[in-house]
Amino acid sequence: MSLPEGLEPDLEIEIVNPDDVTMSVDGVEIDLMPDAPDTSGETHESNLAEFLDDDTLNILGMYLLEDVDNDILSRSAWSKTYVEGLHTLGLNIEERSEPWAGACGLTHPMLLEAAVRFQSETIMETFPAGGPVGVKIIGKESVEKLAASKRVKEDMNYRLTEQMQEYRTEHEKMLFNLALAGAAFKKVYDDRTLGRPVSVFIPAEDLIMPYACSSVTQAYRKTHRMRKTCNEVKKLQIQGFYREVELPEPTIMTNEIEEAKADKEGVSITDDDRHTLYEIHCEMDLPGYEDEDGVKLPYVITVDASSGIVLSIYRNWLEDDILFLPRQHFTGYSYVTANGAYGFGLIHLVGALAKGATSILRQLIDAGTLSNLPGGFKTRGARIKGDDCPIMPGEFRDVDVSSGTLKDSIVPLPYKEPSQVLFALLNAVIDEGRRLAATADIKISDMSAEAPVGTTLALLERQLKVMGAVQARVHASMKEEFKLLKAVIRDNAPVAYEYEPDSGTPQAAQADYDMVDIIPVSDPNASTMTQRIAQLQAVIQMAQIAPTVYDQAELHRSAIELIGLPNAAKIVPLPTDKVRKPKDPVSENMAAMVGQPLKAFQYQDHKAHIAAHQAFLQDPGMQQILQGPTGQTIGPSIMAHIQEHMAFQYKQEIEALLGYQLPDDEEGMSEELEKQISAVMSQAGTALLQRNQQAAAQAQAQQAAQDPVIQAQQKELELKQLEMQRKGKNDQYDYDVALKRLELEEQRIQLEDQRIREKQRAQIIKDAAQLEIQSRTQP
């Protein structure tokens, strides 16, 4: 930069010592090789501007302002298109004097309609009433992680909906500007003046980057143009964030985009008395803090735009980061991704069509005006009373005609009615613009009511594909924004829970944030409610075909949440809603009576639970209830619970035979371990089957021994033996004969008893085999 003629300073260069070079300009001495800065008391988070001399800071400030000016110049073509597009929004009423005073100044609202529609649809998708934040557990799910995810979700949504009350407004501003400009940005940081995290919207014109950069995260230099009042700057200086230096009086520094916005919104920017500051995120060799390998390090430097005074210099990498990776504070949103970091918006896509539609619309209205109120010529001598006022309906005025008839003295111009061809062309331009802006209405009348859900879903997806892609990009950017916000909140969260509330969950701690990822609640695969309902209907149809494959409770819960009905958790409770604790059998029976879900745990006494539940089902009073309408839900619930206990009992018996505990289902196992365990478990299963069969056979034998017929036969045998003993003394022969008969009778009874036992044993083995087959075939 050259100075005007006559203002060049007298420059004197004197090299006395090569190791100590100074330069004198107008009597001011500048040390070109200053000593290393005094870093006593400095930390990684210190403001390095406090440790550098004024000469170094002044040179640095001028150098950075020149870089910012070059970045602004590199995007001048984008800015020019944006400014021209702002004039086609029609936000103000244009009073035209060309081609005549009062000509039509109407602007077609094509751009404004598309921007408002995008803003309205996207804000409902990305910021529902319950909050915009969802959570995703990192790694394997557990009871601890589920509880932590609930705490983090409640904490984040509370902050964004209640504590950070400006967030929704900032988000809506961002969406409107995103649609028009094609790019918008969010800045996430811990605001010292508010004492809490904030996420503010930054218009595309206020985040200055080299236009060739691909994204805001990859930009090697990005400058946030900020405007702060004198009081705000003073607060930050008192807090030590900015160095205490006197700034010049604020000067108005505007750009063509701001001027165009102010003109269209009807506001004045000449009364803005705020300081314009440049917060520059760049990589550089800071004098006195150079890297030993010559690598430029990332810094955040704040400079006054009018004077070049450096207010702060902060390191922009983590203290323990050996790679010196720059910390990200900005999230970029793009409408249509293009080559540069700014993208394309509706102004770039349909701005020309909107301008053409405005021109045709004005021609049609002007043609109608001229046709309804035509002008023409009249002879100089003809005088019309009140000729400066239009003729009212039903009014006749006096006319003085010098000679001839009235029609010879007044000749109207031959104006035509508005052209039908021009009107058709206007509709074609509007349809093309709406199609390109993805704002065309879906023609429901063209869809058949008998069409399958899959066909309807395909038509909706084709119609909404463009807008779905845009909202998917918004979803991805919100995810990055929430990651930055999570990091700021996590660093300021308590290490441990400050207190345990009487009800509900405690405030999230740092460890809770480490267990989960923060994601938006919006669905990037379905951009509208219509599309999601069609998807749900398709799933319900498939669930009707194979009901056992789907979790019906989860499916109905999803439907209620999709509709937006409040208290979905109370209407359809799920096992994962809260951590259930083990209950005794009586409490489980009581829970089943009121329709609460039941859960068995591996360490319980399953035999006792099974016996208690079976006794409960066999109770006469319970039998009457099971035969009623509520029994259709109570009975199957208890039977399913009994089967769950039986499954755990079977596992315990296998573990007892093996001598070690089997891994849980959720833990999983390697292929080699699964093969080894399967081979051992097959043998254990066979041994358990034989043991259970023997136990069942013994139980039936004992039951058969208590049969009254067998007992009567044994008593009869005893009586006959006593009678023969009395008679034996008198007649040995008769005794021997009778004894022989008794022996034969005893053998016959033993054979009969053995035959009965063999028959019963065969029946027991047959019943056990059938039970084994049924247990294997049941799911």
PDB file of C-alpha atoms in Angstrom, residues 34 37 48 52 56-57 59-61 63-64 67 220-221 281-301 313-315 317 324:
ATOM      1  CA  PRO A  34      13.268  -7.886  19.446  1.00  0.00           C
ATOM      2  CA  PRO A  37       8.698 -12.081  24.947  1.00  0.00           C
ATOM      3  CA  LEU A  48      -0.557 -14.065  24.174  1.00  0.00           C
ATOM      4  CA  LEU A  52       3.998  -9.263  22.893  1.00  0.00           C
ATOM      5  CA  THR A  56       4.848  -6.657  16.836  1.00  0.00           C
ATOM      6  CA  LEU A  57       1.102  -6.452  17.434  1.00  0.00           C
ATOM      7  CA  ILE A  59       2.550  -5.236  12.250  1.00  0.00           C
ATOM      8  CA  LEU A  60       0.548  -8.412  12.885  1.00  0.00           C
ATOM      9  CA  GLY A  61      -2.755  -6.498  12.841  1.00  0.00           C
ATOM     10  CA  TYR A  63      -0.903  -8.071   7.982  1.00  0.00           C
ATOM     11  CA  LEU A  64      -4.101  -9.844   9.048  1.00  0.00           C
ATOM     12  CA  ASP A  67      -5.442 -11.063   4.319  1.00  0.00           C
ATOM     13  CA  TYR A 220      -6.887 -22.503   6.467  1.00  0.00           C
ATOM     14  CA  ARG A 221      -8.179 -19.058   7.439  1.00  0.00           C
ATOM     15  CA  HIS A 281      -8.839 -18.335  12.973  1.00  0.00           C
ATOM     16  CA  CYS A 282      -5.578 -18.962  11.125  1.00  0.00           C
ATOM     17  CA  GLU A 283      -2.234 -20.733  11.178  1.00  0.00           C
ATOM     18  CA  MET A 284       0.899 -18.645  11.469  1.00  0.00           C
ATOM     19  CA  ASP A 285       4.386 -18.288  12.908  1.00  0.00           C
ATOM     20  CA  LEU A 286       3.782 -16.013  15.848  1.00  0.00           C
ATOM     21  CA  PRO A 287       6.938 -14.032  16.671  1.00  0.00           C
ATOM     22  CA  GLY A 288       8.517 -15.443  19.795  1.00  0.00           C
ATOM     23  CA  TYR A 289       6.359 -18.590  19.703  1.00  0.00           C
ATOM     24  CA  GLU A 290       7.656 -20.300  16.549  1.00  0.00           C
ATOM     25  CA  ASP A 291       7.568 -24.059  16.303  1.00  0.00           C
ATOM     26  CA  GLU A 292      10.965 -25.709  16.344  1.00  0.00           C
ATOM     27  CA  ASP A 293      10.103 -27.634  13.160  1.00  0.00           C
ATOM     28  CA  GLY A 294       8.958 -24.525  11.329  1.00  0.00           C
ATOM     29  CA  VAL A 295       5.288 -25.592  11.290  1.00  0.00           C
ATOM     30  CA  LYS A 296       2.675 -22.843  11.462  1.00  0.00           C
ATOM     31  CA  LEU A 297       0.454 -23.255  14.505  1.00  0.00           C
ATOM     32  CA  PRO A 298      -3.273 -22.489  14.804  1.00  0.00           C
ATOM     33  CA  TYR A 299      -4.315 -19.327  16.673  1.00  0.00           C
ATOM     34  CA  VAL A 300      -7.453 -17.265  17.244  1.00  0.00           C
ATOM     35  CA  ILE A 301      -6.624 -13.573  16.869  1.00  0.00           C
ATOM     36  CA  ILE A 313      -4.245 -14.002  20.624  1.00  0.00           C
ATOM     37  CA  TYR A 314      -5.154 -17.466  21.863  1.00  0.00           C
ATOM     38  CA  ARG A 315      -3.727 -20.869  21.051  1.00  0.00           C
ATOM     39  CA  TRP A 317      -5.158 -26.434  19.963  1.00  0.00           C
ATOM     40  CA  PHE A 324      -1.467 -29.260  17.003  1.00  0.00           C
TER      41      PHE A 324
END
